[in-house]
Tab-separated table of C-alpha atoms in Angstrom:
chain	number	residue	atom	x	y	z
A	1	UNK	CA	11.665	107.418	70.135
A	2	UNK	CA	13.665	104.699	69.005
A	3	UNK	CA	16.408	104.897	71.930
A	4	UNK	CA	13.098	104.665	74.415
A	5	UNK	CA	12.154	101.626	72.530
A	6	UNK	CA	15.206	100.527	73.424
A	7	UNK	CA	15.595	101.401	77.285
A	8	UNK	CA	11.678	99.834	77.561
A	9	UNK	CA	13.498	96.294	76.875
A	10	UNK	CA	16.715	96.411	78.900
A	11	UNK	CA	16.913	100.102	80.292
A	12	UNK	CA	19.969	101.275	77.252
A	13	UNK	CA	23.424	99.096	76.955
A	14	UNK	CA	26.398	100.970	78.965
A	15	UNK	CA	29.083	101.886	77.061
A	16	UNK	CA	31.650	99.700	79.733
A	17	UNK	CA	29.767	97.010	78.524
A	18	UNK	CA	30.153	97.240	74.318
A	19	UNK	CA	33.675	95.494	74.261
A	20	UNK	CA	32.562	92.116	76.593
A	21	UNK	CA	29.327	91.810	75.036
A	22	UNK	CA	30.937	92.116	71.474
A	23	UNK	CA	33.680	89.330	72.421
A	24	UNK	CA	30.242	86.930	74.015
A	25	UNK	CA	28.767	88.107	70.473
A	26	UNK	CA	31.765	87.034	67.858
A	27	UNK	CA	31.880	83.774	70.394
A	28	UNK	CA	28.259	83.406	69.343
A	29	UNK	CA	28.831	83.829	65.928
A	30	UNK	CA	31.837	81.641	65.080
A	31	UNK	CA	34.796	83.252	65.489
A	32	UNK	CA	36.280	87.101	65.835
A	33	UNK	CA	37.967	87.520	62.228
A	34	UNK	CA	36.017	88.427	59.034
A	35	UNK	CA	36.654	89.657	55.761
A	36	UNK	CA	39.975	89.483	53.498
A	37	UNK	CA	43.433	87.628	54.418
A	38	UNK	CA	41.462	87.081	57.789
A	39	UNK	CA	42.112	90.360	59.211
A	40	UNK	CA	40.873	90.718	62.740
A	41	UNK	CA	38.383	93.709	63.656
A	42	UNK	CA	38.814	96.485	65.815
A	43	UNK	CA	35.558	96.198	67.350
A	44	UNK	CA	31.779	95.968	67.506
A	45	UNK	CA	31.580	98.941	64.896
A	46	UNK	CA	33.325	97.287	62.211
A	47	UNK	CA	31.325	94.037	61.890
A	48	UNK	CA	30.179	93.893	58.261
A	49	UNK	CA	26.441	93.725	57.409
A	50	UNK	CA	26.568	90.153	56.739
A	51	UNK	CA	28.076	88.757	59.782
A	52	UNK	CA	26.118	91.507	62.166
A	53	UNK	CA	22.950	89.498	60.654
A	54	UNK	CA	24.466	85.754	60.952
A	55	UNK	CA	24.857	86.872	64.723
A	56	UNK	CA	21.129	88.626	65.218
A	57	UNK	CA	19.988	85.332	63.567
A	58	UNK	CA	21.530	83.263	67.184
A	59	UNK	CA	19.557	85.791	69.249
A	60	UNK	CA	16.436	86.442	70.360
A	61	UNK	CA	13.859	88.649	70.030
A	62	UNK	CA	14.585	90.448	72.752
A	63	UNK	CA	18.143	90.974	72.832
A	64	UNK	CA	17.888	92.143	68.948
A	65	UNK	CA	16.139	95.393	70.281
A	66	UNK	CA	18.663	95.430	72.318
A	67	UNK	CA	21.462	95.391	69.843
A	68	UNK	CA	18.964	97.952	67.756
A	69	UNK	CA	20.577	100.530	70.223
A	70	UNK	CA	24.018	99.801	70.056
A	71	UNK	CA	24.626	102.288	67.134
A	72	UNK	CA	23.294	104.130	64.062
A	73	UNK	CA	25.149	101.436	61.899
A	74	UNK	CA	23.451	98.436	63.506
A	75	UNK	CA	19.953	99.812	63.766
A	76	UNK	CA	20.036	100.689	59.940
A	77	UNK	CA	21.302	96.830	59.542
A	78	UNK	CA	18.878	95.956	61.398
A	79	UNK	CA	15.981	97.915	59.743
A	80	UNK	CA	17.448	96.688	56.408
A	81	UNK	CA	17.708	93.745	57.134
A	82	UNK	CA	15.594	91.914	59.962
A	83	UNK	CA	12.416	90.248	58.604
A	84	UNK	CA	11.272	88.217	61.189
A	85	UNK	CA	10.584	89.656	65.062
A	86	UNK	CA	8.160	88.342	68.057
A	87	UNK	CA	7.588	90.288	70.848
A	88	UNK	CA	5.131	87.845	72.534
A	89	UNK	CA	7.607	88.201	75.320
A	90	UNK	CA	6.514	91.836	76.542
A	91	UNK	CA	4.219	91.740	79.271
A	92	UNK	CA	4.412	94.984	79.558
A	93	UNK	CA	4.407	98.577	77.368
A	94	UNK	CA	3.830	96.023	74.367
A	95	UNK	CA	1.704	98.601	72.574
A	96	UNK	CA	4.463	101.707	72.850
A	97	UNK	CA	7.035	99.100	71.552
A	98	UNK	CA	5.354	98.338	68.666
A	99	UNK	CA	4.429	102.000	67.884
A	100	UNK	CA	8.227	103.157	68.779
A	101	UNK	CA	9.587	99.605	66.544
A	102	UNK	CA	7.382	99.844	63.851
A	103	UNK	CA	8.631	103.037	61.730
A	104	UNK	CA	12.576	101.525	62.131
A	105	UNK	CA	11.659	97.490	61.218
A	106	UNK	CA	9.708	98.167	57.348
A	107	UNK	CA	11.169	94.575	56.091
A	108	UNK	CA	9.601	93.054	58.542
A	109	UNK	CA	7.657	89.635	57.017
A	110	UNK	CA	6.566	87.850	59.665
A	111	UNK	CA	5.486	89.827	63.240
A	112	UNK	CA	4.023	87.885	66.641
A	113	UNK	CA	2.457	89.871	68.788
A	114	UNK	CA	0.597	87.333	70.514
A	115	UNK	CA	-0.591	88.313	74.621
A	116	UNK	CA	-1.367	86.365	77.495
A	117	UNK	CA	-3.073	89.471	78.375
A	118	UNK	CA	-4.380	92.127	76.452
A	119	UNK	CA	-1.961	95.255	75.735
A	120	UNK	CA	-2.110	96.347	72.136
A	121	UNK	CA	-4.810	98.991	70.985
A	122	UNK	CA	-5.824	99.786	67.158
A	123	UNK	CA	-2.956	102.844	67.317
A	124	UNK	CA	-0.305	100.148	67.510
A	125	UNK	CA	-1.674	97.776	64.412
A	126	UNK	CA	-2.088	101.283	62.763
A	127	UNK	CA	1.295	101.686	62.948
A	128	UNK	CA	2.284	98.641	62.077
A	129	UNK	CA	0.093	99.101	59.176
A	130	UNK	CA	1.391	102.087	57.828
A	131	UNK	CA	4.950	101.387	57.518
A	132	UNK	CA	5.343	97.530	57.399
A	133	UNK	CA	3.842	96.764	53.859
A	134	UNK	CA	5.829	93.821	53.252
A	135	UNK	CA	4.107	91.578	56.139
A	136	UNK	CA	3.063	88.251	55.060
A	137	UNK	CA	2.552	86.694	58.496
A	138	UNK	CA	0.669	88.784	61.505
A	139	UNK	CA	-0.140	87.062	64.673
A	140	UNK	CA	-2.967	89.398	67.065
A	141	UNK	CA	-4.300	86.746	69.107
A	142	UNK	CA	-5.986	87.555	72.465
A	143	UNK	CA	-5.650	91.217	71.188
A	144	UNK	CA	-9.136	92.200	73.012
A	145	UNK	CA	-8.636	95.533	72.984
A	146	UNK	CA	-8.805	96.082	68.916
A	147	UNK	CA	-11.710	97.091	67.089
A	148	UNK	CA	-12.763	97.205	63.535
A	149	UNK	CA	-10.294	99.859	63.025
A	150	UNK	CA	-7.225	97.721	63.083
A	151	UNK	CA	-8.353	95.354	60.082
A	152	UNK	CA	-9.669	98.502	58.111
A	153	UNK	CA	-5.994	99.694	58.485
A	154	UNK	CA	-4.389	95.868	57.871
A	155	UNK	CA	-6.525	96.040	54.587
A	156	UNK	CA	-4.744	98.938	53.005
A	157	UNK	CA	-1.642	98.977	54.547
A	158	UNK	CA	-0.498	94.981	54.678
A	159	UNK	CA	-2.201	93.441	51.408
A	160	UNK	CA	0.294	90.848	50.917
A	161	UNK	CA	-0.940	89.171	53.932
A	162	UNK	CA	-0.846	85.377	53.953
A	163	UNK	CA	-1.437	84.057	56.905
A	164	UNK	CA	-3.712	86.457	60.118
A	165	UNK	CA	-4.305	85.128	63.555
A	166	UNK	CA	-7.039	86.873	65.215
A	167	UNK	CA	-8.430	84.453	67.742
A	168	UNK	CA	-9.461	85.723	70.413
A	169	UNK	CA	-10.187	89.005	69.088
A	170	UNK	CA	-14.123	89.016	69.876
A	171	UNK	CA	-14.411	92.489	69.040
A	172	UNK	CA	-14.261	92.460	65.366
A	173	UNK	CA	-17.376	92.201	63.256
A	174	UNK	CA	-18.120	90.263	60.443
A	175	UNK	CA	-18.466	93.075	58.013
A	176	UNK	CA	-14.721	94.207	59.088
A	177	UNK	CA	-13.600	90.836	58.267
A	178	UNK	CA	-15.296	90.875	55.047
A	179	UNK	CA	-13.828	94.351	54.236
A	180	UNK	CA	-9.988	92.606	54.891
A	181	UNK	CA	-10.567	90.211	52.606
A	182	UNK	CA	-11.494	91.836	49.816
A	183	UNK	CA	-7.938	93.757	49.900
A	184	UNK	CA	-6.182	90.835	51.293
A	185	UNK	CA	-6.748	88.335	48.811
A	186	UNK	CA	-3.922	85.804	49.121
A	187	UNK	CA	-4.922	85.179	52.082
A	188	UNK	CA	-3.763	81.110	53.034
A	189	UNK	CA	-3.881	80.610	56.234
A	190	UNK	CA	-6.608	82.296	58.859
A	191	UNK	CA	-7.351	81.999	62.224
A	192	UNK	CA	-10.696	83.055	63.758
A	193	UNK	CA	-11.255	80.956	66.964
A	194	UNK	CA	-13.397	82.189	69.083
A	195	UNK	CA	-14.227	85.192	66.832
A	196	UNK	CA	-18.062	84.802	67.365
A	197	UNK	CA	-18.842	88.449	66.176
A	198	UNK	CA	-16.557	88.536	63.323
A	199	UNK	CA	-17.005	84.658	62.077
A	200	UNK	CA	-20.203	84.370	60.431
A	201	UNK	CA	-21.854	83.079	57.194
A	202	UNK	CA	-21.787	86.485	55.615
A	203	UNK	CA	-18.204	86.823	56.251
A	204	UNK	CA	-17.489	83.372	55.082
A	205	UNK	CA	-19.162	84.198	51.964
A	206	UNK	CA	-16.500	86.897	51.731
A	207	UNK	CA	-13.532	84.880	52.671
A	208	UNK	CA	-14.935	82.343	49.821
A	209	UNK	CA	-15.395	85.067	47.093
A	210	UNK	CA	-11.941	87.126	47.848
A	211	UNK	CA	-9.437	84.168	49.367
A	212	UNK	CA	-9.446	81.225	46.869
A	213	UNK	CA	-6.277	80.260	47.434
A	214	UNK	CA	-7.215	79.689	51.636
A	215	UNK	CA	-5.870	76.552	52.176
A	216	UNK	CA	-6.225	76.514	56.267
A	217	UNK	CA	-9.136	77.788	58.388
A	218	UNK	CA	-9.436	77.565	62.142
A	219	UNK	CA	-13.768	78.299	62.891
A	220	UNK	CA	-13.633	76.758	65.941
A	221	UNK	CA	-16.136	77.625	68.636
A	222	UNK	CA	-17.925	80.293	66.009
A	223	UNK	CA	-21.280	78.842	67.263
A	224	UNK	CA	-23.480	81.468	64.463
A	225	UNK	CA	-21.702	79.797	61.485
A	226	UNK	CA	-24.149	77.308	59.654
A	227	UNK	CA	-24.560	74.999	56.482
A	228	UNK	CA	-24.900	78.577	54.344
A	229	UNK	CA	-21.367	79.638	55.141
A	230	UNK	CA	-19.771	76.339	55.229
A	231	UNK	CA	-21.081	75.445	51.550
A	232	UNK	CA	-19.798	78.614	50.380
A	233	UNK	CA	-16.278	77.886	51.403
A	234	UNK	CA	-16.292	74.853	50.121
A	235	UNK	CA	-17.548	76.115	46.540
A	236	UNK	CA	-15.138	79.246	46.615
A	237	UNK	CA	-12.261	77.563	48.103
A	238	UNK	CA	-10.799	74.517	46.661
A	239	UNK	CA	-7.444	74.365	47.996
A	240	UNK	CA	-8.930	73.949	51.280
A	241	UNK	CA	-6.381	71.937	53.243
A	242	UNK	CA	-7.555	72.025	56.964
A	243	UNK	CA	-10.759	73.383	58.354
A	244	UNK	CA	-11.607	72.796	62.188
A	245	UNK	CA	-15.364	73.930	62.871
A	246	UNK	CA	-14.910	72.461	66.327
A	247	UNK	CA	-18.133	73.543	68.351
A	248	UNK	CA	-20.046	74.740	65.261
A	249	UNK	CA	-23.182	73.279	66.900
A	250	UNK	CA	-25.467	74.791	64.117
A	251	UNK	CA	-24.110	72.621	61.077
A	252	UNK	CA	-25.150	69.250	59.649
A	253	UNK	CA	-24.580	66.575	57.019
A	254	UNK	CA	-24.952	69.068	54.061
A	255	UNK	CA	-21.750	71.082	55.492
A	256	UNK	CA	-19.732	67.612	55.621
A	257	UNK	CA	-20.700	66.692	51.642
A	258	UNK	CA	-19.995	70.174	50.177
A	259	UNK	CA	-16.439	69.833	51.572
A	260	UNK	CA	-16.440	66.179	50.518
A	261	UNK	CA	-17.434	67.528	47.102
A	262	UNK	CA	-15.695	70.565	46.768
A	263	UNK	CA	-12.217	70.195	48.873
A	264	UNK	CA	-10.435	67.304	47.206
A	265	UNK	CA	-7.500	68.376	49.046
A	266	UNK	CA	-8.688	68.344	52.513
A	267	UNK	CA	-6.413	66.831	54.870
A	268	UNK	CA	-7.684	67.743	58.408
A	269	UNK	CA	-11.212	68.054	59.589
A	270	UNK	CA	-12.477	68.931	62.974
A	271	UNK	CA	-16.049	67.950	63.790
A	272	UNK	CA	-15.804	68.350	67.690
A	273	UNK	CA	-19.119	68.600	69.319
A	274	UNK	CA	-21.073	68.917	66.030
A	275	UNK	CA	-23.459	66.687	67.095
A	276	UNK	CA	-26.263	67.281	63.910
A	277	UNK	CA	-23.746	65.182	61.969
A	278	UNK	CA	-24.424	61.764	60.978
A	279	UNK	CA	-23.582	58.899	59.131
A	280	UNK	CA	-24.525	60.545	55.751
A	281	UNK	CA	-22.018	62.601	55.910
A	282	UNK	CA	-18.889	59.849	57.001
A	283	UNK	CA	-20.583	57.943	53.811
A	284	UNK	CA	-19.480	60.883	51.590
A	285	UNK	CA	-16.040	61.519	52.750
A	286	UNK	CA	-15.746	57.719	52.360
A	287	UNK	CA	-17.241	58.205	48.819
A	288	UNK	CA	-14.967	61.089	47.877
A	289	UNK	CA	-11.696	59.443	48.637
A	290	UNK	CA	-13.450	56.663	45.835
A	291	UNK	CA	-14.268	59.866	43.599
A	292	UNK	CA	-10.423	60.825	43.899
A	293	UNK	CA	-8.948	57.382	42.726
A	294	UNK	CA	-11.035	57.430	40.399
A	295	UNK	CA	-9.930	60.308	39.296
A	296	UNK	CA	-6.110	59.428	39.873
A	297	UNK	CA	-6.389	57.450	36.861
A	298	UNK	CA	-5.447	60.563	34.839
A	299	UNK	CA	-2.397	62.812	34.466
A	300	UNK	CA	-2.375	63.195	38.399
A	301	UNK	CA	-1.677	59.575	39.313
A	302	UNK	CA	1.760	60.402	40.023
A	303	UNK	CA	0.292	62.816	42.904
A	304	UNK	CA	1.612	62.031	46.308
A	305	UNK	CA	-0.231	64.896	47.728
A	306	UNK	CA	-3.796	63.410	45.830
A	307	UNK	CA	-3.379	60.030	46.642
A	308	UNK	CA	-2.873	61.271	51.209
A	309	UNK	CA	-6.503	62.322	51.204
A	310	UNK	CA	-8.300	62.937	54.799
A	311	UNK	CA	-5.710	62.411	57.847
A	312	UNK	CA	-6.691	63.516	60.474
A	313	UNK	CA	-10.863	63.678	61.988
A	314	UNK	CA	-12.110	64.902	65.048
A	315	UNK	CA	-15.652	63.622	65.775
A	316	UNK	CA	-15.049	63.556	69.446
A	317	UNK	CA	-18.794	63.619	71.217
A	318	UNK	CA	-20.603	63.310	67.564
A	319	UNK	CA	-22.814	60.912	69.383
A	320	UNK	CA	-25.336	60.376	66.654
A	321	UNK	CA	-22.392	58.656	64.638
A	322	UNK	CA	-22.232	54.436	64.032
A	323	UNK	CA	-19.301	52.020	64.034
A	324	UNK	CA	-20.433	51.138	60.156
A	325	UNK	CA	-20.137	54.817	58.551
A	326	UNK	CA	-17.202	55.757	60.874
A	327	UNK	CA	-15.423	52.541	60.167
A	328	UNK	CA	-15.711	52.947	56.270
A	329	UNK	CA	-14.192	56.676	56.331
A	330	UNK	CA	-11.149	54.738	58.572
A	331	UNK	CA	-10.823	52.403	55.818
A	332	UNK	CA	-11.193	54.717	52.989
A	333	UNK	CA	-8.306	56.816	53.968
A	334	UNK	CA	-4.644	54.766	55.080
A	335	UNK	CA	-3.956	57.822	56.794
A	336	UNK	CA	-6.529	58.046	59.305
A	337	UNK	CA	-5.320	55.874	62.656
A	338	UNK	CA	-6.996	54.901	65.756
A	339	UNK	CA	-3.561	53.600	67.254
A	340	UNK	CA	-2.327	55.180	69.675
A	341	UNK	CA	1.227	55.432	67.902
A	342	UNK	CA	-0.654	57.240	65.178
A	343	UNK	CA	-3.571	59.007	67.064
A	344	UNK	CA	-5.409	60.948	63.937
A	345	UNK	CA	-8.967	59.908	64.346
A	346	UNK	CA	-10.455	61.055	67.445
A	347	UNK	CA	-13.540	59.787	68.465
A	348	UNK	CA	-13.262	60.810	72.341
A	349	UNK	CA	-16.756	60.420	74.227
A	350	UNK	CA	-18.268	58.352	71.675
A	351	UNK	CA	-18.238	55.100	73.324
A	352	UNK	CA	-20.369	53.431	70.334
A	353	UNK	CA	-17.402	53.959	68.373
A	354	UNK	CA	-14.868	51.967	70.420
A	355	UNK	CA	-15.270	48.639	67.744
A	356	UNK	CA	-13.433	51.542	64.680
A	357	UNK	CA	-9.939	50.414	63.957
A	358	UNK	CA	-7.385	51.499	61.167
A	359	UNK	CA	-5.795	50.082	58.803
A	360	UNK	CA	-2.868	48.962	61.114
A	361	UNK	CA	-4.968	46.951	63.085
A	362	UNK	CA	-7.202	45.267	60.210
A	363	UNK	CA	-4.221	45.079	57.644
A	364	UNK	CA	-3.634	41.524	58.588
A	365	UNK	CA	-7.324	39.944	59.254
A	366	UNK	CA	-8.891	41.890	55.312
A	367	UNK	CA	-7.898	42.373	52.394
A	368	UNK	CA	-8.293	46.451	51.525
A	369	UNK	CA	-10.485	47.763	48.967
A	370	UNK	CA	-12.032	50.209	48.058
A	371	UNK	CA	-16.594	50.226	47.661
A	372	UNK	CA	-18.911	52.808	47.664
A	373	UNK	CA	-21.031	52.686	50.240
A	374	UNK	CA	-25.161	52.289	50.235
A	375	UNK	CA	-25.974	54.946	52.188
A	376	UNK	CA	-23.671	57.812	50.432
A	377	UNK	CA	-25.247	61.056	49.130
């Protein structure tokens, strides 16, 4: 199985063709001695372990399957040592590959299978499930074709998971989710645009309960997620870091002020099309950058990573939204910029917003300070 794995990427190497490609190899590498008193090798087959992986690490993906085939010494190497492997280049027989790779690579860490169209089916993740326990970082996006069955066999077979991209994937439910995340619970990075079946409140109320240490969450375009699920992330998740709900047209002010409250680390917020929001809720991520310095007054005043707060907001078409409230979120966080230089608030399509400047702009006409605002909650 493994030599077909092999001849699906590059049809097998010929054997006429071992002693050039080892010379364009050792080229690659740095040089064609190793070892002791500089002694020069015989050949492909004596390159040591360490130097066969300082040469995979100049390849790519592709041409280290490649090299998988060259002999029984490399592959095991290779299924010792290689940790890192995309195969986002396969437009074709991607889901063989990965069931053929799969049993060989167990080290592997981080895996990109990403499609531009759909190929892989719940056998392959099953595969990669049952023999690849030490994955940390699994890409699946556009993966259309899997089912519930794949994160049922993530959940037991990869819980060291930190960071799953399943956009796309708008076949997976929201109790499937739920189930992952209650085995995957260091969990830091997840991405579920576009997963309208799978992203909902109840599974957000998982993710909350099980993944505490989430620090980035892509919702975007989830259109069934409300103020429920959003508030419970934001009470079961403090470490939140980034959280676009882009197209989220179902929440509203409340959604804004529990991450105001309960994320004192956010850093990125994306508010695209959410047009329910309003001014209330700029006033309290203006507040909660006060809250914070406040706060900085303590042991953690010595925190560059406290004192960054919010930088970067996307309120793009969040019509309902005035120069006043926008403006005081701008000048409550340094690190929010309307320049182009320094694009990190967006406020595309709303032409009542075109008086908001940053602090670049204003630096030299005001002094900065720091207020709470009248109409905070």
């Amino acid at each position: 199985m493994f030599r077909s794995s092999v001849d699906m990427v590059s049809g097998g190497l010929g054997s006429g063709n071992l002693e050039a490609w080892f010379q364009n190899l050792m080229l690659s590498a740095g040089g064609e001695k190793s070892g002791g008193e500089g002694a020069a090798m015989a050949g492909w087959k004596d390159l040591p372990m360490e130097l066969l992986l300082r040469i995979i690490s100049l390849l790519d993906d592709r041409t280290v399957i490649v090299v998988s085939g060259v002999c029984t010494g490399w592959r095991d190497a290779l299924c010792f040592g290689l940790t890192n492997l995309s195969l986002s280049w396969c437009t074709n027989n991607m889901n063989s590959l990965v069931q053929s790779l799969a049993p060989k690579f167990t080290k592997l860490q981080v895996l990109t299978l990403r499609q531009d169209r759909p190929q892989l089916e719940d056998i392959a993740v099953e595969a990669v499930a049952n023999y690849c326990h030490d994955l940390r970082d699994l890409d699946l996006s556009k993966s259309f074709r899997l089912t519930d069955c794949s994160l049922y066999a993530l959940a037991h077979g990869c819980p060291r998971l930190t960071k799953l991209n399943i956009s796309g994937c708008s076949a997976f439910s929201d109790s499937a989710l739920a189930y992952l995340t209650s085995y995957c619970r260091n969990l830091k990075n997840l991405n579920l645009c576009g997963c309208v079946r799978a992203a909902t409140d109840r599974a957000l109320q998982a993710i909350a309960y099980n993944c505490i240490q989430l620090q980035t969450l892509n919702l975007g375009w989830c259109e069934d997620i409300s103020d429920n699920g959003v508030t419970s992330l934001a009470a079961g998740c403090p470490d939140l870091r980034a959280l676009d709900l882009c197209g989220c047209v179902l929440i509203t002010d409340e959604s804004v002020i529990a991450l105001a409250n309960g994320c004192p680390r956010l850093r990125s917020l994306g508010l695209y099309y959410c047009q329910n929001i309003t001014d209330r809720a700029m006033y309290s991520l203006a507040n909660s950058r006060v809250k914070s310095k406040r706060e900085l007054r303590g042991p953690m005043q010595n925190s560059s990573d406290e004192k960054e707060g919010l930088m970067k907001l996307n309120i793009s078409q969040c019509t309902a939204l005035t120069p006043p409230a926008v403006q005081a979120v701008c000048d409550s966080f340094p690190a929010l910029h309307t320049c182009p230089e320094r694009h990190s608030l967006i406020i595309s399509g709303c032409l009542n917003l075109t008086s908001v400047h940053c602090a670049c702009a204003l630096q030299a006409q005001r002094p900065s300070r720091v207020a709470l605002y009248p109409h905070a909650y």
